[in-house]
Backbone as a printed PyTorch tensor [residue, N CA C, xyz], in Angstrom:
tensor([[[ 28.3980,   7.9140,  14.4700],
         [ 27.1220,   7.2660,  14.7030],
         [ 27.1290,   5.9010,  14.0160]],

        [[ 26.7170,   4.8660,  14.7490],
         [ 26.6390,   3.5290,  14.1530],
         [ 25.6450,   3.5070,  13.0010]],

        [[ 24.5820,   4.2340,  13.1460],
         [ 23.5280,   4.2560,  12.1470],
         [ 24.0260,   4.7700,  10.7980]],

        [[ 24.8350,   5.7950,  10.8330],
         [ 25.2850,   6.4400,   9.5990],
         [ 26.7210,   6.1100,   9.2140]],

        [[ 27.5060,   5.5860,  10.1390],
         [ 28.8630,   5.1720,   9.8190],
         [ 29.9510,   6.1900,  10.0910]],

        [[ 29.6000,   7.4020,  10.4730],
         [ 30.5980,   8.4120,  10.8020],
         [ 30.8920,   8.3570,  12.2930]],

        [[ 32.1010,   8.6850,  12.6650],
         [ 32.4200,   8.8080,  14.0910],
         [ 31.9670,  10.1900,  14.5490]],

        [[ 31.8600,  10.3590,  15.8550],
         [ 31.4750,  11.6600,  16.4070],
         [ 32.4670,  12.7270,  15.9680]],

        [[ 33.7480,  12.4080,  16.0120],
         [ 34.7940,  13.3750,  15.6250],
         [ 34.6340,  13.8060,  14.1730]],

        [[ 34.2010,  12.8820,  13.3030],
         [ 34.0240,  13.2200,  11.8900],
         [ 32.8000,  14.1070,  11.6730]],

        [[ 31.7930,  13.9920,  12.5260],
         [ 30.5520,  14.7410,  12.3450],
         [ 30.5610,  16.1190,  13.0070]],

        [[ 31.1990,  16.2460,  14.1370],
         [ 31.1710,  17.5220,  14.8590],
         [ 31.7510,  18.6210,  13.9800]],

        [[ 30.9640,  19.6830,  13.8530],
         [ 31.3850,  20.8280,  13.0550],
         [ 31.0070,  20.7270,  11.5850]],

        [[ 30.4940,  19.5690,  11.1530],
         [ 30.0930,  19.3840,   9.7530],
         [ 28.6240,  19.7570,   9.5760]],

        [[ 28.2740,  20.1160,   8.3740],
         [ 26.8790,  20.3780,   8.0490],
         [ 26.1110,  19.0560,   8.0240]],

        [[ 24.9230,  19.0770,   8.5930],
         [ 24.0730,  17.8820,   8.5720],
         [ 23.6300,  17.5360,   7.1640]],

        [[ 23.8450,  18.4500,   6.2190],
         [ 23.4640,  18.1860,   4.8320],
         [ 24.1210,  16.9200,   4.2900]],

        [[ 25.2760,  16.5500,   4.8270],
         [ 25.9990,  15.4050,   4.2790],
         [ 25.2510,  14.0930,   4.4570]],

        [[ 24.2590,  14.0270,   5.3500],
         [ 23.4820,  12.7900,   5.5110],
         [ 22.2930,  12.7320,   4.5710]],

        [[ 22.0220,  13.8230,   3.8690],
         [ 20.9290,  13.8460,   2.9060],
         [ 21.4290,  13.3320,   1.5580]],

        [[ 20.5420,  12.7070,   0.7970],
         [ 20.9270,  12.2200,  -0.5250],
         [ 21.2170,  13.4070,  -1.4360]],

        [[ 22.0190,  13.2040,  -2.4700],
         [ 22.2850,  14.3090,  -3.4020],
         [ 21.0020,  14.9130,  -3.9880]],

        [[ 20.0120,  14.0560,  -4.2930],
         [ 18.7490,  14.5700,  -4.8620],
         [ 18.0300,  15.4730,  -3.8740]],

        [[ 18.0090,  15.0620,  -2.5920],
         [ 17.3450,  15.8850,  -1.5740],
         [ 18.0990,  17.1830,  -1.3310]],

        [[ 19.4330,  17.1340,  -1.3710],
         [ 20.2130,  18.3720,  -1.2160],
         [ 19.9060,  19.3130,  -2.3760]],

        [[ 19.8660,  18.7630,  -3.5930],
         [ 19.5840,  19.5860,  -4.7670],
         [ 18.1810,  20.1940,  -4.6990]],

        [[ 17.2500,  19.4520,  -4.1290],
         [ 15.8620,  19.9340,  -4.0110],
         [ 15.6650,  20.8660,  -2.8190]],

        [[ 16.7070,  21.0530,  -2.0010],
         [ 16.6050,  21.9650,  -0.8680],
         [ 15.9740,  21.3620,   0.3770]],

        [[ 15.9160,  20.0390,   0.4590],
         [ 15.2770,  19.3860,   1.6040],
         [ 15.9400,  19.7270,   2.9400]],

        [[ 17.2860,  19.7450,   3.0360],
         [ 17.8770,  20.0870,   4.3350],
         [ 17.4720,  21.4840,   4.8130]],

        [[ 17.5010,  22.4490,   3.8970],
         [ 17.1310,  23.8200,   4.2630],
         [ 15.6700,  23.8880,   4.6920]],

        [[ 14.8040,  23.1980,   3.9470],
         [ 13.3730,  23.2040,   4.2700],
         [ 13.1250,  22.5810,   5.6400]],

        [[ 13.8220,  21.4960,   5.9310],
         [ 13.6540,  20.8370,   7.2360],
         [ 14.1120,  21.7640,   8.3650]],

        [[ 15.2480,  22.4290,   8.1850],
         [ 15.7280,  23.3670,   9.2090],
         [ 14.7690,  24.5430,   9.3650]],

        [[ 14.2670,  25.0520,   8.2360],
         [ 13.3420,  26.1890,   8.2780],
         [ 12.0670,  25.8020,   9.0500]],

        [[ 11.5380,  24.6220,   8.7590],
         [ 10.3310,  24.1680,   9.4560],
         [ 10.6050,  23.9910,  10.9420]],

        [[ 11.7360,  23.3660,  11.2780],
         [ 12.0880,  23.1770,  12.6980],
         [ 12.2490,  24.5210,  13.3870]],

        [[ 12.8960,  25.4950,  12.7320],
         [ 13.0940,  26.8140,  13.3300],
         [ 11.7600,  27.5340,  13.5250]],

        [[ 10.8700,  27.4460,  12.5260],
         [  9.5850,  28.1420,  12.5890],
         [  8.5810,  27.4730,  13.5250]],

        [[  8.5610,  26.1250,  13.4980],
         [  7.5300,  25.3980,  14.2340],
         [  8.0680,  24.6430,  15.4490]],

        [[  9.3820,  24.6750,  15.6330],
         [  9.9900,  23.9820,  16.7600],
         [ 10.4390,  22.5730,  16.4370]],

        [[  9.8280,  21.9840,  15.4040],
         [ 10.1200,  20.5860,  15.0690],
         [  9.7240,  20.3150,  13.6260]],

        [[ 10.4820,  19.4390,  12.9640],
         [ 10.1630,  19.0240,  11.5910],
         [ 10.2910,  17.5050,  11.5070]],

        [[  9.2380,  16.8660,  11.0690],
         [  9.2320,  15.4040,  10.8940],
         [  9.6850,  15.0790,   9.4790]],

        [[ 10.3450,  13.9440,   9.3310],
         [ 10.6760,  13.4930,   7.9820],
         [ 10.7230,  11.9860,   7.9220]],

        [[ 10.5690,  11.4840,   6.7290],
         [ 10.6700,  10.0550,   6.4210],
         [ 11.1850,  10.0060,   4.9970]],

        [[ 12.4660,   9.6130,   4.8690],
         [ 13.0850,   9.6490,   3.5500],
         [ 14.3650,   8.8270,   3.5500]],

        [[ 14.9380,   8.6930,   2.3570],
         [ 16.2450,   8.0580,   2.2270],
         [ 17.3070,   9.0380,   2.7230]],

        [[ 18.2900,   8.5150,   3.4370],
         [ 19.4400,   9.2850,   3.8920],
         [ 20.7070,   8.5770,   3.4310]],

        [[ 21.8300,   9.2670,   3.5450],
         [ 23.1170,   8.7640,   3.0550],
         [ 24.0130,   8.3780,   4.2260]],

        [[ 24.5980,   7.1780,   4.1130],
         [ 25.5960,   6.7380,   5.0920],
         [ 26.9790,   7.1860,   4.6320]],

        [[ 27.9420,   7.0730,   5.5230],
         [ 29.3300,   7.4610,   5.2330],
         [ 29.8650,   6.7410,   4.0020]],

        [[ 29.5330,   5.4470,   3.8640],
         [ 30.0470,   4.6560,   2.7350],
         [ 29.2740,   4.8970,   1.4360]],

        [[ 28.3090,   5.8170,   1.4790],
         [ 27.5330,   6.1390,   0.2810],
         [ 26.2560,   5.3300,   0.1450]],

        [[ 26.1090,   4.2690,   0.9350],
         [ 24.8710,   3.4930,   0.8750],
         [ 23.7370,   4.3110,   1.4810]],

        [[ 22.5360,   3.8350,   1.2930],
         [ 21.3660,   4.5790,   1.7600],
         [ 20.6080,   3.8110,   2.8180]],

        [[ 19.9520,   4.5630,   3.6830],
         [ 19.0610,   3.9610,   4.6530],
         [ 17.7810,   4.7780,   4.6690]],

        [[ 16.6640,   4.0840,   4.8390],
         [ 15.3690,   4.7370,   4.9530],
         [ 15.1800,   5.0430,   6.4380]],

        [[ 15.0420,   6.3040,   6.7640],
         [ 14.9350,   6.6980,   8.1690],
         [ 13.7500,   7.6140,   8.3760]],

        [[ 13.1530,   7.4700,   9.5390],
         [ 12.1180,   8.4080,   9.9550],
         [ 12.6400,   9.1070,  11.1920]],

        [[ 12.1700,  10.2720,  11.4180],
         [ 12.6180,  10.9830,  12.6010],
         [ 12.1850,  12.4200,  12.6040]],

        [[ 12.9120,  13.1830,  13.4150],
         [ 12.5410,  14.5830,  13.5440],
         [ 13.7770,  15.4340,  13.7960]],

        [[ 13.6390,  16.6870,  13.4070],
         [ 14.6580,  17.6840,  13.7000],
         [ 13.9810,  18.6930,  14.6270]],

        [[ 14.6440,  18.9650,  15.7350],
         [ 14.0980,  19.8810,  16.7290],
         [ 15.0250,  21.0860,  16.8600]],

        [[ 14.4310,  22.2590,  16.8830],
         [ 15.2110,  23.4840,  17.0690],
         [ 15.6540,  23.5820,  18.5280]],

        [[ 16.9130,  23.9870,  18.7380],
         [ 17.4560,  24.1980,  20.0830],
         [ 17.6510,  25.7020,  20.2380]],

        [[ 17.1440,  26.2420,  21.3360],
         [ 17.2270,  27.6900,  21.5740],
         [ 18.0310,  27.9620,  22.8350]],

        [[ 18.7250,  29.0830,  22.8530],
         [ 19.5100,  29.4630,  24.0360],
         [ 18.5860,  30.1220,  25.0660]],

        [[ 19.1560,  30.5600,  26.1750],
         [ 18.3830,  31.1710,  27.2530],
         [ 17.6110,  32.4030,  26.8240]],

        [[ 18.0800,  33.0920,  25.7690],
         [ 17.4020,  34.2930,  25.2750],
         [ 16.3770,  33.9560,  24.1960]],

        [[ 16.2130,  32.6520,  23.9190],
         [ 15.2410,  32.2540,  22.8940],
         [ 15.7740,  32.2960,  21.4780]],

        [[ 17.0650,  32.5470,  21.3420],
         [ 17.6760,  32.6010,  20.0100],
         [ 18.0200,  31.1870,  19.5420]],

        [[ 17.8680,  30.9650,  18.2610],
         [ 18.1840,  29.6690,  17.6770],
         [ 19.6660,  29.3690,  17.8520]],

        [[ 19.9660,  28.2440,  18.5050],
         [ 21.3590,  27.8660,  18.7630],
         [ 21.7840,  26.6800,  17.9080]],

        [[ 20.8430,  25.9690,  17.3560],
         [ 21.1710,  24.8000,  16.5360],
         [ 19.9820,  23.8620,  16.4350]],

        [[ 20.2750,  22.6290,  16.0450],
         [ 19.2230,  21.6380,  15.8440],
         [ 19.6750,  20.2890,  16.3830]],

        [[ 18.7180,  19.4740,  16.7710],
         [ 18.9600,  18.0860,  17.1270],
         [ 18.1430,  17.2400,  16.1640]],

        [[ 18.7910,  16.2640,  15.5530],
         [ 18.0910,  15.3680,  14.6340],
         [ 18.1060,  13.9640,  15.2170]],

        [[ 16.9260,  13.3780,  15.3640],
         [ 16.7690,  12.0100,  15.8650],
         [ 16.2240,  11.1750,  14.7160]],

        [[ 16.8950,  10.0290,  14.4610],
         [ 16.5020,   9.1840,  13.3170],
         [ 16.3060,   7.7400,  13.7770]],

        [[ 15.3950,   7.0680,  13.1070],
         [ 15.1740,   5.6410,  13.3030],
         [ 15.3670,   4.9500,  11.9560]],

        [[ 16.1980,   3.9430,  11.9320],
         [ 16.4550,   3.1890,  10.7040],
         [ 15.2670,   2.2740,  10.4290]],

        [[ 14.5880,   2.5050,   9.3230],
         [ 13.4470,   1.6920,   8.9160],
         [ 13.7020,   1.0660,   7.5500]],

        [[ 14.9850,   0.8790,   7.2150],
         [ 15.3640,   0.3580,   5.9090],
         [ 14.7780,  -1.0170,   5.6540]],

        [[ 14.8810,  -1.9180,   6.6190],
         [ 14.3520,  -3.2720,   6.4150],
         [ 12.8490,  -3.2360,   6.1710]],

        [[ 12.1360,  -2.4380,   6.9670],
         [ 10.6840,  -2.3330,   6.7820],
         [ 10.3560,  -1.7660,   5.4070]],

        [[ 11.0930,  -0.7440,   4.9880],
         [ 10.8610,  -0.1280,   3.6780],
         [ 11.0970,  -1.1450,   2.5600]],

        [[ 12.1680,  -1.9260,   2.6790],
         [ 12.4610,  -2.9420,   1.6520],
         [ 11.4020,  -4.0420,   1.6510]],

        [[ 10.9240,  -4.4230,   2.8230],
         [  9.8550,  -5.4220,   2.8980],
         [  8.5750,  -4.8980,   2.2660]],

        [[  8.2510,  -3.6380,   2.5170],
         [  7.0760,  -3.0280,   1.8930],
         [  7.2160,  -3.0140,   0.3800]],

        [[  8.3990,  -2.6690,  -0.1060],
         [  8.6330,  -2.6330,  -1.5520],
         [  8.5030,  -4.0240,  -2.1510]],

        [[  9.0240,  -5.0360,  -1.4600],
         [  8.9180,  -6.4130,  -1.9560],
         [  7.4620,  -6.8590,  -1.9650]],

        [[  6.7150,  -6.5090,  -0.9310],
         [  5.3000,  -6.8620,  -0.8690],
         [  4.5320,  -6.1710,  -1.9800]],

        [[  4.8050,  -4.8950,  -2.1980],
         [  4.1500,  -4.1610,  -3.2760],
         [  4.4720,  -4.7890,  -4.6280]],

        [[  5.7160,  -5.2000,  -4.8160],
         [  6.1150,  -5.8560,  -6.0570],
         [  5.3440,  -7.1590,  -6.2470]],

        [[  5.2290,  -7.9650,  -5.1870],
         [  4.4710,  -9.2200,  -5.2820],
         [  3.0030,  -8.9430,  -5.5810]],

        [[  2.4290,  -7.9380,  -4.9040],
         [  1.0240,  -7.5910,  -5.1450],
         [  0.8190,  -7.1240,  -6.5780]],

        [[  1.7530,  -6.3350,  -7.0820],
         [  1.6500,  -5.8430,  -8.4570],
         [  1.7030,  -6.9930,  -9.4440]],

        [[  2.6260,  -7.9370,  -9.2090],
         [  2.7130,  -9.1140, -10.0960],
         [  1.4540,  -9.9460, -10.0160]],

        [[  0.9270, -10.1700,  -8.7930],
         [ -0.2810, -10.9540,  -8.6230],
         [ -1.4590, -10.2760,  -9.3170]],

        [[ -1.5800,  -8.9580,  -9.1600],
         [ -2.6530,  -8.2410,  -9.8400],
         [ -2.5170,  -8.3600, -11.3490]],

        [[ -1.2800,  -8.3480, -11.8420],
         [ -1.0510,  -8.5280, -13.2730],
         [ -1.5000,  -9.8910, -13.7450]],

        [[ -1.2000, -10.9090, -12.9590],
         [ -1.6120, -12.2760, -13.3060],
         [ -3.1250, -12.3900, -13.2650]],

        [[ -3.7370, -11.9450, -12.1610],
         [ -5.1920, -12.0460, -12.0220],
         [ -5.9130, -11.1630, -13.0300]],

        [[ -5.2990, -10.0360, -13.3370],
         [ -5.9080,  -9.1360, -14.3180],
         [ -5.9020,  -9.7060, -15.7120]],

        [[ -5.0110, -10.6500, -15.9840],
         [ -4.9260, -11.2220, -17.3270],
         [ -5.8130, -12.4530, -17.5120]],

        [[ -6.4990, -12.8810, -16.4420],
         [ -7.4120, -14.0180, -16.5580],
         [ -8.4640, -13.6510, -17.6030]],

        [[ -8.7040, -14.5190, -18.5890],
         [ -9.6290, -14.1540, -19.6700],
         [-11.1030, -14.1190, -19.2640]],

        [[-11.4390, -14.6560, -18.1060],
         [-12.8200, -14.6350, -17.6230],
         [-12.9830, -13.5430, -16.5760]],

        [[-14.2190, -13.2420, -16.2390],
         [-14.4700, -12.3020, -15.1520],
         [-13.9330, -12.9370, -13.8740]],

        [[-13.0900, -12.1990, -13.1630],
         [-12.4850, -12.7060, -11.9260],
         [-12.6070, -11.6370, -10.8600]],

        [[-13.0360, -12.0750,  -9.6810],
         [-13.1250, -11.1540,  -8.5560],
         [-12.7560, -11.8840,  -7.2830]],

        [[-12.3220, -11.1340,  -6.2910],
         [-11.9880, -11.6870,  -4.9880],
         [-12.7030, -10.8610,  -3.9280]],

        [[-13.0590, -11.5390,  -2.8390],
         [-13.7800, -10.8960,  -1.7400],
         [-13.0470, -11.1430,  -0.4380]],

        [[-13.2170, -10.2420,   0.5240],
         [-12.6770, -10.4950,   1.8570],
         [-13.7340, -11.2460,   2.6680]],

        [[-13.4740, -11.4660,   3.9410],
         [-14.3770, -12.2530,   4.7870],
         [-15.7310, -11.5770,   5.0090]],

        [[-15.8310, -10.2760,   4.7380],
         [-17.1090,  -9.5660,   4.8820],
         [-17.8020,  -9.3860,   3.5260]],

        [[-17.3950, -10.1670,   2.5480],
         [-17.9640, -10.1530,   1.2000],
         [-17.7450,  -8.8280,   0.4740]],

        [[-16.6780,  -8.1030,   0.8400],
         [-16.3380,  -6.8690,   0.1350],
         [-15.3980,  -7.2150,  -1.0110]],

        [[-15.6250,  -6.5890,  -2.1590],
         [-14.7350,  -6.7890,  -3.2940],
         [-13.3310,  -6.3260,  -2.9080]],

        [[-12.3290,  -7.1850,  -3.0980],
         [-10.9460,  -6.7770,  -2.8640],
         [-10.1600,  -6.7460,  -4.1680]],

        [[-10.6800,  -7.3910,  -5.2110],
         [-10.0570,  -7.3580,  -6.5350],
         [-11.1260,  -7.6240,  -7.5720]],

        [[-11.0600,  -6.8980,  -8.6760],
         [-11.9690,  -7.1000,  -9.7980],
         [-11.1460,  -6.8770, -11.0570]],

        [[-11.0850,  -7.8960, -11.9350],
         [-10.3090,  -7.6930, -13.1630],
         [-11.1370,  -6.9190, -14.1990]],

        [[-10.5000,  -6.5580, -15.3080],
         [-11.1620,  -5.7440, -16.3300],
         [-12.3860,  -6.4390, -16.9150]],

        [[-12.3150,  -7.7540, -17.0830],
         [-13.4500,  -8.5010, -17.6430],
         [-14.6600,  -8.4130, -16.7050]],

        [[-14.4210,  -8.4960, -15.3880],
         [-15.5190,  -8.3810, -14.4250],
         [-16.0920,  -6.9610, -14.4220]],

        [[-15.2230,  -5.9730, -14.5270],
         [-15.6810,  -4.5870, -14.5870],
         [-16.6080,  -4.4130, -15.7860]],

        [[-16.1950,  -4.9380, -16.9320],
         [-17.0230,  -4.8480, -18.1460],
         [-18.3300,  -5.6140, -17.9680]],

        [[-18.2550,  -6.7940, -17.3870],
         [-19.4470,  -7.6210, -17.1880],
         [-20.4480,  -6.9390, -16.2760]],

        [[-19.9570,  -6.3420, -15.1720],
         [-20.8510,  -5.6930, -14.2170],
         [-21.3160,  -4.3260, -14.6990]],

        [[-20.5890,  -3.7450, -15.6490],
         [-20.9730,  -2.4340, -16.1530],
         [-20.8270,  -1.3260, -15.1240]],

        [[-19.8920,  -1.5160, -14.2040],
         [-19.6420,  -0.5160, -13.1580],
         [-18.1480,  -0.2810, -13.0550]],

        [[-17.7470,   0.9280, -12.7410],
         [-16.3070,   1.1800, -12.5960],
         [-15.7370,   0.4290, -11.3930]],

        [[-14.4880,   0.0790, -11.4800],
         [-13.7950,  -0.6490, -10.4090],
         [-13.9660,   0.0740,  -9.0660]],

        [[-13.8750,   1.4030,  -9.0830],
         [-13.9800,   2.1890,  -7.8550],
         [-15.3480,   2.0320,  -7.1880]],

        [[-16.3640,   1.6840,  -7.9590],
         [-17.7010,   1.5000,  -7.4050],
         [-17.8690,   0.1110,  -6.7880]],

        [[-16.8660,  -0.7550,  -6.9670],
         [-16.9370,  -2.1160,  -6.4520],
         [-15.9580,  -2.3680,  -5.2990]],

        [[-14.7020,  -1.9890,  -5.4880],
         [-13.6700,  -2.2930,  -4.5020],
         [-14.0470,  -1.7290,  -3.1280]],

        [[-14.0100,  -2.6160,  -2.1310],
         [-14.3290,  -2.2130,  -0.7590],
         [-15.7990,  -2.2770,  -0.4140]],

        [[-16.6360,  -2.5380,  -1.4010],
         [-18.0860,  -2.5960,  -1.1580],
         [-18.5480,  -4.0440,  -1.0530]],

        [[-19.5600,  -4.2790,  -0.2510],
         [-20.1310,  -5.6060,  -0.0610],
         [-20.8980,  -6.0160,  -1.3220]],

        [[-20.5870,  -7.1930,  -1.8400],
         [-21.2030,  -7.6600,  -3.0830],
         [-22.7220,  -7.7080,  -2.9860]],

        [[-23.2570,  -8.0530,  -1.8010],
         [-24.7170,  -8.1900,  -1.6560],
         [-25.4010,  -6.8350,  -1.5310]],

        [[-24.6350,  -5.7980,  -1.1720],
         [-25.1930,  -4.4440,  -1.1870],
         [-25.1370,  -3.8640,  -2.5960]],

        [[-24.0790,  -4.2130,  -3.3300],
         [-23.9580,  -3.7380,  -4.7100],
         [-24.9930,  -4.4280,  -5.5960]],

        [[-25.2250,  -5.7240,  -5.3420],
         [-26.1660,  -6.5140,  -6.1400],
         [-27.2160,  -7.1360,  -5.2170]],

        [[-28.1270,  -6.3230,  -4.6620],
         [-29.1120,  -6.8490,  -3.7100],
         [-30.0520,  -7.8840,  -4.3330]],

        [[-30.2800,  -7.8300,  -5.6480],
         [-31.1630,  -8.8150,  -6.2970],
         [-30.5600, -10.2130,  -6.2850]],

        [[-29.2460, -10.3110,  -6.0380],
         [-28.5830, -11.6200,  -6.0180],
         [-28.7660, -12.3390,  -4.6870]],

        [[-29.1890, -11.6170,  -3.6430],
         [-29.3620, -12.2460,  -2.3280],
         [-30.4140, -13.3530,  -2.4510]],

        [[-29.9950, -14.5520,  -2.0830],
         [-30.8910, -15.7150,  -2.1170],
         [-30.8400, -16.5090,  -3.4100]],

        [[-30.2100, -15.9730,  -4.4780],
         [-30.1730, -16.7410,  -5.7250],
         [-29.1080, -17.8380,  -5.6490]],

        [[-28.9480, -18.6070,  -6.7250],
         [-28.0070, -19.7250,  -6.7410],
         [-26.5650, -19.2800,  -6.4600]],

        [[-26.1590, -18.1540,  -7.0010],
         [-24.8020, -17.6620,  -6.7560],
         [-24.6070, -17.3830,  -5.2690]],

        [[-25.5840, -16.7420,  -4.6510],
         [-25.5180, -16.4280,  -3.2190],
         [-25.3960, -17.7050,  -2.3910]],

        [[-26.2570, -18.6740,  -2.6930],
         [-26.2620, -19.9460,  -1.9580],
         [-24.9260, -20.6650,  -2.1180]],

        [[-24.4330, -20.7520,  -3.3470],
         [-23.1940, -21.4980,  -3.5990],
         [-21.9690, -20.7850,  -3.0150]],

        [[-21.9410, -19.4720,  -3.1050],
         [-20.8130, -18.7310,  -2.5440],
         [-20.7710, -18.8880,  -1.0250]],

        [[-21.9180, -18.8320,  -0.3870],
         [-21.9620, -19.0260,   1.0620],
         [-21.6070, -20.4670,   1.4320]],

        [[-22.0240, -21.4160,   0.6070],
         [-21.6690, -22.8210,   0.8560],
         [-20.1470, -23.0010,   0.7840]],

        [[-19.5240, -22.4200,  -0.2420],
         [-18.0740, -22.5470,  -0.4010],
         [-17.3610, -22.0220,   0.8420]],

        [[-17.8180, -20.8970,   1.3550],
         [-17.1710, -20.3130,   2.5350],
         [-17.4710, -21.1230,   3.7960]],

        [[-18.7230, -21.5330,   3.9830],
         [-19.1110, -22.2530,   5.2030],
         [-18.4490, -23.6210,   5.2780]],

        [[-18.4090, -24.3330,   4.1540],
         [-17.8580, -25.6940,   4.1340],
         [-16.3810, -25.7230,   3.7710]],

        [[-15.8380, -24.5440,   3.3840],
         [-14.4280, -24.4370,   2.9740],
         [-14.1100, -25.3990,   1.8350]],

        [[-15.0140, -25.4250,   0.8370],
         [-14.8310, -26.2880,  -0.3310],
         [-15.0120, -25.4560,  -1.5940]],

        [[-14.3750, -25.8900,  -2.6760],
         [-14.5880, -25.2500,  -3.9760],
         [-15.9130, -25.7490,  -4.5290]],

        [[-16.6610, -24.8480,  -5.1450],
         [-17.9390, -25.2340,  -5.7520],
         [-17.9990, -24.6980,  -7.1800]],

        [[-18.7690, -25.3930,  -8.0020],
         [-19.0310, -24.9710,  -9.3730],
         [-20.5340, -25.0340,  -9.5670]],

        [[-21.0700, -24.1140, -10.3220],
         [-22.5060, -24.1100, -10.5770],
         [-22.7810, -23.3330, -11.8560]],

        [[-23.9640, -23.5910, -12.4090],
         [-24.4470, -22.8440, -13.5790],
         [-25.7420, -22.1600, -13.1830]],

        [[-25.9540, -20.9920, -13.7410],
         [-27.2290, -20.3260, -13.5380],
         [-27.4980, -19.4030, -14.7060]],

        [[-28.7770, -19.2160, -14.9870],
         [-29.1690, -18.2790, -16.0240],
         [-29.3360, -16.9190, -15.3640]],

        [[-28.6950, -15.9140, -15.9570],
         [-28.7460, -14.5660, -15.4000],
         [-29.5870, -13.7040, -16.3450]],

        [[-30.8750, -13.4980, -16.0160],
         [-31.7780, -12.7660, -16.9150],
         [-31.3000, -11.3770, -17.3400]],

        [[-30.7070, -10.5360, -16.4320],
         [-30.2960,  -9.2110, -16.8940],
         [-29.2840,  -9.2660, -18.0460]],

        [[-28.4630, -10.3160, -18.0780],
         [-27.4730, -10.4360, -19.1410],
         [-27.9570, -11.3530, -20.2590]],

        [[-29.0750, -12.0400, -20.0150],
         [-29.6280, -12.9280, -21.0260],
         [-28.6980, -14.0800, -21.3850]],

        [[-27.9710, -14.5820, -20.3990],
         [-27.0380, -15.6750, -20.6800],
         [-26.8550, -16.5750, -19.4750]],

        [[-26.3750, -17.7810, -19.8090],
         [-26.0070, -18.7340, -18.7740],
         [-24.6020, -18.4320, -18.3050]],

        [[-24.3790, -18.5880, -17.0220],
         [-23.0660, -18.3870, -16.4380],
         [-22.5880, -19.6580, -15.7720]],

        [[-21.3260, -19.9300, -15.9150],
         [-20.6900, -21.0420, -15.2070],
         [-19.6840, -20.4340, -14.2580]],

        [[-19.9030, -20.6310, -12.9640],
         [-19.0460, -20.0210, -11.9480],
         [-18.2800, -21.0700, -11.1680]],

        [[-17.0770, -20.7110, -10.7850],
         [-16.2650, -21.5100,  -9.8610],
         [-15.9590, -20.6060,  -8.6810]],

        [[-16.1740, -21.1180,  -7.4900],
         [-15.9330, -20.3460,  -6.2810],
         [-14.9700, -21.1380,  -5.4020]],

        [[-13.9120, -20.4690,  -4.9640],
         [-12.9300, -21.0890,  -4.0750],
         [-12.8600, -20.2920,  -2.7830]],

        [[-12.9190, -20.9810,  -1.6390],
         [-12.8500, -20.2450,  -0.3740],
         [-11.4600, -19.6680,  -0.1380]]])
């Protein structure tokens, strides 16, 4: 197989276990996949597999039980799709997101980001402390629903201006619930 690096002659008669990683073989993954395919007719998987040269590929696919004319289990067919590049791209993206969150999380001021529907997409620890609400109560929620008293105030006006005009804005306002003046910078 081009995907795995073995020729047909090298694979015929061999256990399919050889394409599983040593960790998966030790954990019994090949047996579990065959058992599921035998019991349910098919077993889906998405995991690292082993190529002939020992390198790994991330593959998704299925193992299907093959039955003879009497309904007896005769073997299995395994179909795989190489998704290694996609998996590596996802890992690189996750790494970049993790680094970015680390950078934004270290900002000494309250920092938050919103999507185009004004839903919180990021809130650093300082903002969580300032708002007095857990991060889970903010992320994915519309800022104006979370803070309905802010609708129409200076922050609301300036934030909407920044988005409508696609310009950075700065403003100060006194926030009575916190008893302090705030200086905000908003970037579209």
